[in-house]
Amino acid sequence: MVFQLKFSKRNHVQYQFTAWSIGLNLCLQDVCKLFRLIQDAIDLVRKAVHIVNKSPKRAEIFNEKQMEDEETIFYGHQNLKTLCPTRWTVRSDAIKAVHVLDNYEALKETCNDVVDEGGNVALKADGMLRRLKKFSTLFGLRLSYLVFSPGEELSRTLQSKDCNIQEAINSSNLTGNYYKRMRSDKEFNGFYDRVVKESEGKTKAPFLARQRKVPARFDDGAPGHDFGSPKAFHRQQYFEVLDLVYPDLVRRFDQKSFTLLRDIEQLLLRAANGNQFVIKETISDIYANDLDLDRLELHLKMLPDLVKCSNSAVPIKEVTKLETLCSLIAENPNNRKLFSEVDKLLRLFLTVPATSATAERTFSMLRRLKSYLRATMGQERLNNAILLNIYQSEFDDLDIHGIVKKFAACHERRKAFFGSFD
């Protein structure tokens, strides 16, 4: 980050760019750090997985308690799911596995049996059992699911390899509008009533905790705030969480580089579809030394004719992605010369990806491919294996029979060993 700041002072074209999926994850992490209610919910899920899954005996007890519950049989059997700090789309599923499909009751009964048996884990199970009997725990789990589930749906969209700038911006705006809409008394009343109804028979009734006395060094003589009812207290918790999520989401997605990329994408798409366009100052000021703006405007006016004269099997009615425009220019070497300024602008645009998920998956894949049992794998074979794993869709379309036939026909010894593939 320090290097980026120093470099940006010397080069005005350089932009700081934070991947959107990382920014979204940081936004959700801020919610976990700042709110005790969300912290307790995540901690409960983590400890529940630790208590149940770390012992085959306790896991078997948990499975038996699940099968005894009629509603669990009706909805389907679902195990507890582990939280992972490097996977950003598992929080809501892990919370859902605890309480939505009646694993809540199964978890309480499992903790009760573990406490009765005694042992080293009995104290942890007893503490979890006490927490599971509180209404605030169920309310925190539900509120955490409300916050994390739309955020993780957005994360899945941002981590898609086909995600473009406009789709990412629209998806983030929709998610932000959802959080904004949920911040209302009508939505809270419905949410609170559903949690109260669900808590019947599972937890104690909601109550207002005893008001603590303010320390003398902080007491200015004014009376402390009195919520008056448990509903008013939980309303304050509900609104406070949403008041942090929405502004933080907007702040992390409002980057200068995103505006530039969006303007470039809209300019190229409007020109390719024959619509009126204007080269905005954000583009002309930044790339004045890299592009001939007069020639760029001429080339953009000629783009609709390139789309109409394409050699694709299916006629292109409308260009919705820059991938289509890249294919049209790359299909003929003369197109790059004829539309040289458009080609430059596309190259500048493609140097900044809308998501870093593809590059990050490459590093995650490396450990799975080069394991301890494959420590002697050479660099060439490793590169080939990674390419086959990354581009699985293209690999599936290859004619394997033809490749094997060509390989066997290269040498007489191969023909004798592999035989004929006719």
PDB file of N, CA, C and O in Angstrom, residues 250-317:
ATOM      1  N   VAL A 250     -20.866   1.114   0.818  1.00  0.00           N
ATOM      2  CA  VAL A 250     -20.778   2.198  -0.163  1.00  0.00           C
ATOM      3  C   VAL A 250     -19.366   2.780  -0.194  1.00  0.00           C
ATOM      4  O   VAL A 250     -18.814   3.052  -1.266  1.00  0.00           O
ATOM      5  N   ARG A 251     -18.758   2.953   0.977  1.00  0.00           N
ATOM      6  CA  ARG A 251     -17.417   3.550   1.052  1.00  0.00           C
ATOM      7  C   ARG A 251     -16.370   2.671   0.377  1.00  0.00           C
ATOM      8  O   ARG A 251     -15.507   3.162  -0.352  1.00  0.00           O
ATOM      9  N   ARG A 252     -16.446   1.383   0.594  1.00  0.00           N
ATOM     10  CA  ARG A 252     -15.424   0.484   0.035  1.00  0.00           C
ATOM     11  C   ARG A 252     -15.604   0.272  -1.464  1.00  0.00           C
ATOM     12  O   ARG A 252     -14.652  -0.094  -2.165  1.00  0.00           O
ATOM     13  N   PHE A 253     -16.809   0.476  -1.984  1.00  0.00           N
ATOM     14  CA  PHE A 253     -17.039   0.300  -3.415  1.00  0.00           C
ATOM     15  C   PHE A 253     -16.943   1.613  -4.184  1.00  0.00           C
ATOM     16  O   PHE A 253     -17.050   1.614  -5.397  1.00  0.00           O
ATOM     17  N   ASP A 254     -16.771   2.714  -3.475  1.00  0.00           N
ATOM     18  CA  ASP A 254     -16.676   4.016  -4.129  1.00  0.00           C
ATOM     19  C   ASP A 254     -15.197   4.365  -4.305  1.00  0.00           C
ATOM     20  O   ASP A 254     -14.638   5.187  -3.581  1.00  0.00           O
ATOM     21  N   GLN A 255     -14.566   3.733  -5.288  1.00  0.00           N
ATOM     22  CA  GLN A 255     -13.160   3.981  -5.576  1.00  0.00           C
ATOM     23  C   GLN A 255     -13.036   4.726  -6.905  1.00  0.00           C
ATOM     24  O   GLN A 255     -13.829   4.523  -7.819  1.00  0.00           O
ATOM     25  N   LYS A 256     -12.007   5.562  -6.986  1.00  0.00           N
ATOM     26  CA  LYS A 256     -11.823   6.387  -8.177  1.00  0.00           C
ATOM     27  C   LYS A 256     -11.582   5.542  -9.414  1.00  0.00           C
ATOM     28  O   LYS A 256     -12.069   5.839 -10.504  1.00  0.00           O
ATOM     29  N   SER A 257     -10.836   4.445  -9.248  1.00  0.00           N
ATOM     30  CA  SER A 257     -10.528   3.590 -10.390  1.00  0.00           C
ATOM     31  C   SER A 257     -11.771   2.912 -10.939  1.00  0.00           C
ATOM     32  O   SER A 257     -11.869   2.651 -12.134  1.00  0.00           O
ATOM     33  N   PHE A 258     -12.759   2.612 -10.072  1.00  0.00           N
ATOM     34  CA  PHE A 258     -13.988   1.974 -10.541  1.00  0.00           C
ATOM     35  C   PHE A 258     -14.761   2.893 -11.476  1.00  0.00           C
ATOM     36  O   PHE A 258     -15.341   2.447 -12.469  1.00  0.00           O
ATOM     37  N   THR A 259     -14.782   4.194 -11.147  1.00  0.00           N
ATOM     38  CA  THR A 259     -15.480   5.148 -12.007  1.00  0.00           C
ATOM     39  C   THR A 259     -14.840   5.203 -13.383  1.00  0.00           C
ATOM     40  O   THR A 259     -15.541   5.237 -14.414  1.00  0.00           O
ATOM     41  N   LEU A 260     -13.514   5.206 -13.442  1.00  0.00           N
ATOM     42  CA  LEU A 260     -12.810   5.236 -14.721  1.00  0.00           C
ATOM     43  C   LEU A 260     -13.114   3.987 -15.544  1.00  0.00           C
ATOM     44  O   LEU A 260     -13.429   4.065 -16.739  1.00  0.00           O
ATOM     45  N   LEU A 261     -13.043   2.816 -14.911  1.00  0.00           N
ATOM     46  CA  LEU A 261     -13.303   1.564 -15.632  1.00  0.00           C
ATOM     47  C   LEU A 261     -14.743   1.491 -16.127  1.00  0.00           C
ATOM     48  O   LEU A 261     -15.012   1.014 -17.225  1.00  0.00           O
ATOM     49  N   ARG A 262     -15.664   1.960 -15.306  1.00  0.00           N
ATOM     50  CA  ARG A 262     -17.069   1.960 -15.726  1.00  0.00           C
ATOM     51  C   ARG A 262     -17.280   2.870 -16.929  1.00  0.00           C
ATOM     52  O   ARG A 262     -18.013   2.522 -17.868  1.00  0.00           O
ATOM     53  N   ASP A 263     -16.631   4.049 -16.937  1.00  0.00           N
ATOM     54  CA  ASP A 263     -16.773   4.976 -18.065  1.00  0.00           C
ATOM     55  C   ASP A 263     -16.196   4.370 -19.351  1.00  0.00           C
ATOM     56  O   ASP A 263     -16.783   4.533 -20.435  1.00  0.00           O
ATOM     57  N   ILE A 264     -15.065   3.668 -19.237  1.00  0.00           N
ATOM     58  CA  ILE A 264     -14.475   3.030 -20.423  1.00  0.00           C
ATOM     59  C   ILE A 264     -15.399   1.942 -20.953  1.00  0.00           C
ATOM     60  O   ILE A 264     -15.631   1.838 -22.164  1.00  0.00           O
ATOM     61  N   GLU A 265     -15.927   1.135 -20.056  1.00  0.00           N
ATOM     62  CA  GLU A 265     -16.796   0.042 -20.479  1.00  0.00           C
ATOM     63  C   GLU A 265     -18.056   0.574 -21.153  1.00  0.00           C
ATOM     64  O   GLU A 265     -18.470   0.088 -22.217  1.00  0.00           O
ATOM     65  N   GLN A 266     -18.684   1.574 -20.561  1.00  0.00           N
ATOM     66  CA  GLN A 266     -19.899   2.132 -21.148  1.00  0.00           C
ATOM     67  C   GLN A 266     -19.613   2.801 -22.490  1.00  0.00           C
ATOM     68  O   GLN A 266     -20.417   2.708 -23.422  1.00  0.00           O
ATOM     69  N   LEU A 267     -18.468   3.470 -22.620  1.00  0.00           N
ATOM     70  CA  LEU A 267     -18.097   4.117 -23.881  1.00  0.00           C
ATOM     71  C   LEU A 267     -17.974   3.088 -24.996  1.00  0.00           C
ATOM     72  O   LEU A 267     -18.534   3.273 -26.098  1.00  0.00           O
ATOM     73  N   LEU A 268     -17.271   2.003 -24.753  1.00  0.00           N
ATOM     74  CA  LEU A 268     -17.055   0.984 -25.793  1.00  0.00           C
ATOM     75  C   LEU A 268     -18.352   0.270 -26.147  1.00  0.00           C
ATOM     76  O   LEU A 268     -18.617  -0.012 -27.327  1.00  0.00           O
ATOM     77  N   LEU A 269     -19.170  -0.037 -25.160  1.00  0.00           N
ATOM     78  CA  LEU A 269     -20.424  -0.751 -25.435  1.00  0.00           C
ATOM     79  C   LEU A 269     -21.408   0.130 -26.185  1.00  0.00           C
ATOM     80  O   LEU A 269     -22.087  -0.335 -27.117  1.00  0.00           O
ATOM     81  N   ARG A 270     -21.518   1.391 -25.800  1.00  0.00           N
ATOM     82  CA  ARG A 270     -22.431   2.305 -26.508  1.00  0.00           C
ATOM     83  C   ARG A 270     -21.976   2.502 -27.950  1.00  0.00           C
ATOM     84  O   ARG A 270     -22.801   2.520 -28.881  1.00  0.00           O
ATOM     85  N   ALA A 271     -20.680   2.642 -28.165  1.00  0.00           N
ATOM     86  CA  ALA A 271     -20.172   2.833 -29.526  1.00  0.00           C
ATOM     87  C   ALA A 271     -20.380   1.581 -30.360  1.00  0.00           C
ATOM     88  O   ALA A 271     -20.754   1.670 -31.540  1.00  0.00           O
ATOM     89  N   ALA A 272     -20.152   0.392 -29.785  1.00  0.00           N
ATOM     90  CA  ALA A 272     -20.306  -0.857 -30.537  1.00  0.00           C
ATOM     91  C   ALA A 272     -21.750  -1.096 -30.951  1.00  0.00           C
ATOM     92  O   ALA A 272     -22.016  -1.706 -31.998  1.00  0.00           O
ATOM     93  N   ASN A 273     -22.712  -0.619 -30.158  1.00  0.00           N
ATOM     94  CA  ASN A 273     -24.127  -0.810 -30.466  1.00  0.00           C
ATOM     95  C   ASN A 273     -24.717   0.332 -31.289  1.00  0.00           C
ATOM     96  O   ASN A 273     -25.920   0.364 -31.539  1.00  0.00           O
ATOM     97  N   GLY A 274     -23.879   1.283 -31.709  1.00  0.00           N
ATOM     98  CA  GLY A 274     -24.337   2.369 -32.566  1.00  0.00           C
ATOM     99  C   GLY A 274     -25.064   3.474 -31.843  1.00  0.00           C
ATOM    100  O   GLY A 274     -25.759   4.280 -32.489  1.00  0.00           O
ATOM    101  N   ASN A 275     -24.924   3.553 -30.529  1.00  0.00           N
ATOM    102  CA  ASN A 275     -25.582   4.613 -29.761  1.00  0.00           C
ATOM    103  C   ASN A 275     -24.669   5.836 -29.669  1.00  0.00           C
ATOM    104  O   ASN A 275     -23.470   5.752 -29.911  1.00  0.00           O
ATOM    105  N   GLN A 276     -25.259   6.965 -29.309  1.00  0.00           N
ATOM    106  CA  GLN A 276     -24.464   8.180 -29.153  1.00  0.00           C
ATOM    107  C   GLN A 276     -23.538   8.041 -27.956  1.00  0.00           C
ATOM    108  O   GLN A 276     -23.908   7.473 -26.926  1.00  0.00           O
ATOM    109  N   PHE A 277     -22.341   8.560 -28.074  1.00  0.00           N
ATOM    110  CA  PHE A 277     -21.357   8.443 -27.003  1.00  0.00           C
ATOM    111  C   PHE A 277     -20.576   9.739 -26.887  1.00  0.00           C
ATOM    112  O   PHE A 277     -20.505  10.536 -27.830  1.00  0.00           O
ATOM    113  N   VAL A 278     -19.990   9.925 -25.717  1.00  0.00           N
ATOM    114  CA  VAL A 278     -19.126  11.080 -25.441  1.00  0.00           C
ATOM    115  C   VAL A 278     -17.925  10.565 -24.660  1.00  0.00           C
ATOM    116  O   VAL A 278     -18.075   9.831 -23.678  1.00  0.00           O
ATOM    117  N   ILE A 279     -16.732  10.930 -25.103  1.00  0.00           N
ATOM    118  CA  ILE A 279     -15.515  10.549 -24.387  1.00  0.00           C
ATOM    119  C   ILE A 279     -15.388  11.468 -23.178  1.00  0.00           C
ATOM    120  O   ILE A 279     -15.112  12.659 -23.318  1.00  0.00           O
ATOM    121  N   LYS A 280     -15.612  10.927 -21.996  1.00  0.00           N
ATOM    122  CA  LYS A 280     -15.630  11.745 -20.785  1.00  0.00           C
ATOM    123  C   LYS A 280     -14.233  12.226 -20.419  1.00  0.00           C
ATOM    124  O   LYS A 280     -13.232  11.679 -20.848  1.00  0.00           O
ATOM    125  N   GLU A 281     -14.224  13.262 -19.585  1.00  0.00           N
ATOM    126  CA  GLU A 281     -12.950  13.847 -19.172  1.00  0.00           C
ATOM    127  C   GLU A 281     -12.125  12.876 -18.332  1.00  0.00           C
ATOM    128  O   GLU A 281     -10.900  12.965 -18.308  1.00  0.00           O
ATOM    129  N   THR A 282     -12.792  11.968 -17.612  1.00  0.00           N
ATOM    130  CA  THR A 282     -12.046  11.000 -16.804  1.00  0.00           C
ATOM    131  C   THR A 282     -11.141  10.146 -17.679  1.00  0.00           C
ATOM    132  O   THR A 282     -10.063   9.717 -17.246  1.00  0.00           O
ATOM    133  N   ILE A 283     -11.566   9.894 -18.937  1.00  0.00           N
ATOM    134  CA  ILE A 283     -10.759   9.093 -19.860  1.00  0.00           C
ATOM    135  C   ILE A 283      -9.743   9.969 -20.587  1.00  0.00           C
ATOM    136  O   ILE A 283      -8.564   9.621 -20.683  1.00  0.00           O
ATOM    137  N   SER A 284     -10.191  11.106 -21.086  1.00  0.00           N
ATOM    138  CA  SER A 284      -9.296  11.960 -21.882  1.00  0.00           C
ATOM    139  C   SER A 284      -8.161  12.541 -21.047  1.00  0.00           C
ATOM    140  O   SER A 284      -7.035  12.689 -21.533  1.00  0.00           O
ATOM    141  N   ASP A 285      -8.422  12.863 -19.788  1.00  0.00           N
ATOM    142  CA  ASP A 285      -7.371  13.433 -18.942  1.00  0.00           C
ATOM    143  C   ASP A 285      -6.320  12.393 -18.569  1.00  0.00           C
ATOM    144  O   ASP A 285      -5.119  12.681 -18.562  1.00  0.00           O
ATOM    145  N   ILE A 286      -6.773  11.186 -18.264  1.00  0.00           N
ATOM    146  CA  ILE A 286      -5.839  10.151 -17.806  1.00  0.00           C
ATOM    147  C   ILE A 286      -4.996   9.618 -18.957  1.00  0.00           C
ATOM    148  O   ILE A 286      -3.780   9.441 -18.835  1.00  0.00           O
ATOM    149  N   TYR A 287      -5.631   9.357 -20.105  1.00  0.00           N
ATOM    150  CA  TYR A 287      -4.950   8.687 -21.212  1.00  0.00           C
ATOM    151  C   TYR A 287      -4.644   9.630 -22.378  1.00  0.00           C
ATOM    152  O   TYR A 287      -4.579   9.203 -23.528  1.00  0.00           O
ATOM    153  N   ALA A 288      -4.474  10.918 -22.095  1.00  0.00           N
ATOM    154  CA  ALA A 288      -4.178  11.885 -23.163  1.00  0.00           C
ATOM    155  C   ALA A 288      -2.858  11.571 -23.852  1.00  0.00           C
ATOM    156  O   ALA A 288      -2.705  11.796 -25.063  1.00  0.00           O
ATOM    157  N   ASN A 289      -1.882  11.054 -23.108  1.00  0.00           N
ATOM    158  CA  ASN A 289      -0.575  10.750 -23.690  1.00  0.00           C
ATOM    159  C   ASN A 289      -0.499   9.351 -24.294  1.00  0.00           C
ATOM    160  O   ASN A 289       0.466   9.024 -24.986  1.00  0.00           O
ATOM    161  N   ASP A 290      -1.491   8.530 -24.015  1.00  0.00           N
ATOM    162  CA  ASP A 290      -1.483   7.149 -24.510  1.00  0.00           C
ATOM    163  C   ASP A 290      -2.373   6.952 -25.732  1.00  0.00           C
ATOM    164  O   ASP A 290      -2.163   6.009 -26.502  1.00  0.00           O
ATOM    165  N   LEU A 291      -3.363   7.797 -25.892  1.00  0.00           N
ATOM    166  CA  LEU A 291      -4.338   7.622 -26.972  1.00  0.00           C
ATOM    167  C   LEU A 291      -4.412   8.883 -27.825  1.00  0.00           C
ATOM    168  O   LEU A 291      -4.261  10.007 -27.321  1.00  0.00           O
ATOM    169  N   ASP A 292      -4.652   8.689 -29.105  1.00  0.00           N
ATOM    170  CA  ASP A 292      -4.972   9.789 -30.014  1.00  0.00           C
ATOM    171  C   ASP A 292      -6.491   9.950 -29.984  1.00  0.00           C
ATOM    172  O   ASP A 292      -7.222   9.155 -30.583  1.00  0.00           O
ATOM    173  N   LEU A 293      -6.980  10.934 -29.265  1.00  0.00           N
ATOM    174  CA  LEU A 293      -8.407  11.055 -29.005  1.00  0.00           C
ATOM    175  C   LEU A 293      -9.216  11.279 -30.280  1.00  0.00           C
ATOM    176  O   LEU A 293     -10.353  10.791 -30.394  1.00  0.00           O
ATOM    177  N   ASP A 294      -8.670  12.005 -31.253  1.00  0.00           N
ATOM    178  CA  ASP A 294      -9.399  12.220 -32.501  1.00  0.00           C
ATOM    179  C   ASP A 294      -9.556  10.907 -33.276  1.00  0.00           C
ATOM    180  O   ASP A 294     -10.639  10.606 -33.793  1.00  0.00           O
ATOM    181  N   ARG A 295      -8.489  10.142 -33.363  1.00  0.00           N
ATOM    182  CA  ARG A 295      -8.578   8.844 -34.031  1.00  0.00           C
ATOM    183  C   ARG A 295      -9.449   7.876 -33.242  1.00  0.00           C
ATOM    184  O   ARG A 295     -10.176   7.065 -33.828  1.00  0.00           O
ATOM    185  N   LEU A 296      -9.389   7.956 -31.926  1.00  0.00           N
ATOM    186  CA  LEU A 296     -10.235   7.093 -31.100  1.00  0.00           C
ATOM    187  C   LEU A 296     -11.712   7.355 -31.384  1.00  0.00           C
ATOM    188  O   LEU A 296     -12.509   6.414 -31.511  1.00  0.00           O
ATOM    189  N   GLU A 297     -12.091   8.623 -31.488  1.00  0.00           N
ATOM    190  CA  GLU A 297     -13.491   8.941 -31.776  1.00  0.00           C
ATOM    191  C   GLU A 297     -13.905   8.397 -33.144  1.00  0.00           C
ATOM    192  O   GLU A 297     -15.020   7.868 -33.296  1.00  0.00           O
ATOM    193  N   LEU A 298     -13.014   8.482 -34.128  1.00  0.00           N
ATOM    194  CA  LEU A 298     -13.316   7.939 -35.454  1.00  0.00           C
ATOM    195  C   LEU A 298     -13.460   6.417 -35.405  1.00  0.00           C
ATOM    196  O   LEU A 298     -14.398   5.853 -35.989  1.00  0.00           O
ATOM    197  N   HIS A 299     -12.550   5.762 -34.720  1.00  0.00           N
ATOM    198  CA  HIS A 299     -12.615   4.296 -34.631  1.00  0.00           C
ATOM    199  C   HIS A 299     -13.869   3.828 -33.895  1.00  0.00           C
ATOM    200  O   HIS A 299     -14.451   2.799 -34.235  1.00  0.00           O
ATOM    201  N   LEU A 300     -14.282   4.591 -32.883  1.00  0.00           N
ATOM    202  CA  LEU A 300     -15.504   4.232 -32.159  1.00  0.00           C
ATOM    203  C   LEU A 300     -16.738   4.350 -33.056  1.00  0.00           C
ATOM    204  O   LEU A 300     -17.679   3.554 -32.948  1.00  0.00           O
ATOM    205  N   LYS A 301     -16.739   5.339 -33.937  1.00  0.00           N
ATOM    206  CA  LYS A 301     -17.864   5.485 -34.867  1.00  0.00           C
ATOM    207  C   LYS A 301     -17.920   4.350 -35.880  1.00  0.00           C
ATOM    208  O   LYS A 301     -18.994   4.022 -36.407  1.00  0.00           O
ATOM    209  N   MET A 302     -16.758   3.732 -36.148  1.00  0.00           N
ATOM    210  CA  MET A 302     -16.707   2.623 -37.112  1.00  0.00           C
ATOM    211  C   MET A 302     -17.003   1.266 -36.476  1.00  0.00           C
ATOM    212  O   MET A 302     -17.174   0.277 -37.195  1.00  0.00           O
ATOM    213  N   LEU A 303     -17.086   1.204 -35.162  1.00  0.00           N
ATOM    214  CA  LEU A 303     -17.280  -0.088 -34.474  1.00  0.00           C
ATOM    215  C   LEU A 303     -18.573  -0.805 -34.871  1.00  0.00           C
ATOM    216  O   LEU A 303     -18.574  -2.030 -35.026  1.00  0.00           O
ATOM    217  N   PRO A 304     -19.728  -0.116 -35.022  1.00  0.00           N
ATOM    218  CA  PRO A 304     -20.953  -0.836 -35.409  1.00  0.00           C
ATOM    219  C   PRO A 304     -20.803  -1.609 -36.713  1.00  0.00           C
ATOM    220  O   PRO A 304     -21.395  -2.693 -36.867  1.00  0.00           O
ATOM    221  N   ASP A 305     -20.028  -1.099 -37.657  1.00  0.00           N
ATOM    222  CA  ASP A 305     -19.816  -1.809 -38.920  1.00  0.00           C
ATOM    223  C   ASP A 305     -18.986  -3.077 -38.698  1.00  0.00           C
ATOM    224  O   ASP A 305     -19.199  -4.084 -39.370  1.00  0.00           O
ATOM    225  N   LEU A 306     -18.052  -3.034 -37.762  1.00  0.00           N
ATOM    226  CA  LEU A 306     -17.285  -4.237 -37.436  1.00  0.00           C
ATOM    227  C   LEU A 306     -18.191  -5.314 -36.852  1.00  0.00           C
ATOM    228  O   LEU A 306     -18.043  -6.495 -37.159  1.00  0.00           O
ATOM    229  N   VAL A 307     -19.143  -4.904 -36.011  1.00  0.00           N
ATOM    230  CA  VAL A 307     -20.074  -5.867 -35.397  1.00  0.00           C
ATOM    231  C   VAL A 307     -20.963  -6.498 -36.461  1.00  0.00           C
ATOM    232  O   VAL A 307     -21.214  -7.706 -36.459  1.00  0.00           O
ATOM    233  N   LYS A 308     -21.424  -5.689 -37.418  1.00  0.00           N
ATOM    234  CA  LYS A 308     -22.315  -6.213 -38.463  1.00  0.00           C
ATOM    235  C   LYS A 308     -21.574  -7.165 -39.408  1.00  0.00           C
ATOM    236  O   LYS A 308     -22.167  -8.124 -39.913  1.00  0.00           O
ATOM    237  N   CYS A 309     -20.305  -6.913 -39.649  1.00  0.00           N
ATOM    238  CA  CYS A 309     -19.530  -7.728 -40.600  1.00  0.00           C
ATOM    239  C   CYS A 309     -18.785  -8.879 -39.920  1.00  0.00           C
ATOM    240  O   CYS A 309     -17.841  -9.427 -40.498  1.00  0.00           O
ATOM    241  N   SER A 310     -19.165  -9.237 -38.710  1.00  0.00           N
ATOM    242  CA  SER A 310     -18.456 -10.302 -37.992  1.00  0.00           C
ATOM    243  C   SER A 310     -18.711 -11.643 -38.665  1.00  0.00           C
ATOM    244  O   SER A 310     -19.721 -11.861 -39.330  1.00  0.00           O
ATOM    245  N   ASN A 311     -17.771 -12.570 -38.457  1.00  0.00           N
ATOM    246  CA  ASN A 311     -17.855 -13.905 -39.048  1.00  0.00           C
ATOM    247  C   ASN A 311     -18.487 -14.931 -38.115  1.00  0.00           C
ATOM    248  O   ASN A 311     -18.351 -16.141 -38.324  1.00  0.00           O
ATOM    249  N   SER A 312     -19.145 -14.481 -37.069  1.00  0.00           N
ATOM    250  CA  SER A 312     -19.749 -15.410 -36.115  1.00  0.00           C
ATOM    251  C   SER A 312     -20.913 -16.140 -36.759  1.00  0.00           C
ATOM    252  O   SER A 312     -21.613 -15.611 -37.636  1.00  0.00           O
ATOM    253  N   ALA A 313     -21.146 -17.386 -36.291  1.00  0.00           N
ATOM    254  CA  ALA A 313     -22.216 -18.212 -36.855  1.00  0.00           C
ATOM    255  C   ALA A 313     -23.588 -17.604 -36.561  1.00  0.00           C
ATOM    256  O   ALA A 313     -24.498 -17.674 -37.382  1.00  0.00           O
ATOM    257  N   VAL A 314     -23.736 -17.018 -35.362  1.00  0.00           N
ATOM    258  CA  VAL A 314     -25.004 -16.396 -34.968  1.00  0.00           C
ATOM    259  C   VAL A 314     -24.845 -14.876 -35.067  1.00  0.00           C
ATOM    260  O   VAL A 314     -23.897 -14.318 -34.513  1.00  0.00           O
ATOM    261  N   PRO A 315     -25.727 -14.186 -35.782  1.00  0.00           N
ATOM    262  CA  PRO A 315     -25.612 -12.719 -35.893  1.00  0.00           C
ATOM    263  C   PRO A 315     -25.675 -12.047 -34.524  1.00  0.00           C
ATOM    264  O   PRO A 315     -26.460 -12.441 -33.661  1.00  0.00           O
ATOM    265  N   ILE A 316     -24.834 -11.038 -34.332  1.00  0.00           N
ATOM    266  CA  ILE A 316     -24.781 -10.328 -33.059  1.00  0.00           C
ATOM    267  C   ILE A 316     -25.794  -9.192 -33.100  1.00  0.00           C
ATOM    268  O   ILE A 316     -25.648  -8.237 -33.868  1.00  0.00           O
ATOM    269  N   LYS A 317     -26.829  -9.300 -32.282  1.00  0.00           N
ATOM    270  CA  LYS A 317     -27.852  -8.262 -32.239  1.00  0.00           C
ATOM    271  C   LYS A 317     -27.430  -7.094 -31.354  1.00  0.00           C
ATOM    272  O   LYS A 317     -27.722  -5.941 -31.657  1.00  0.00           O
TER     273      LYS A 317
END
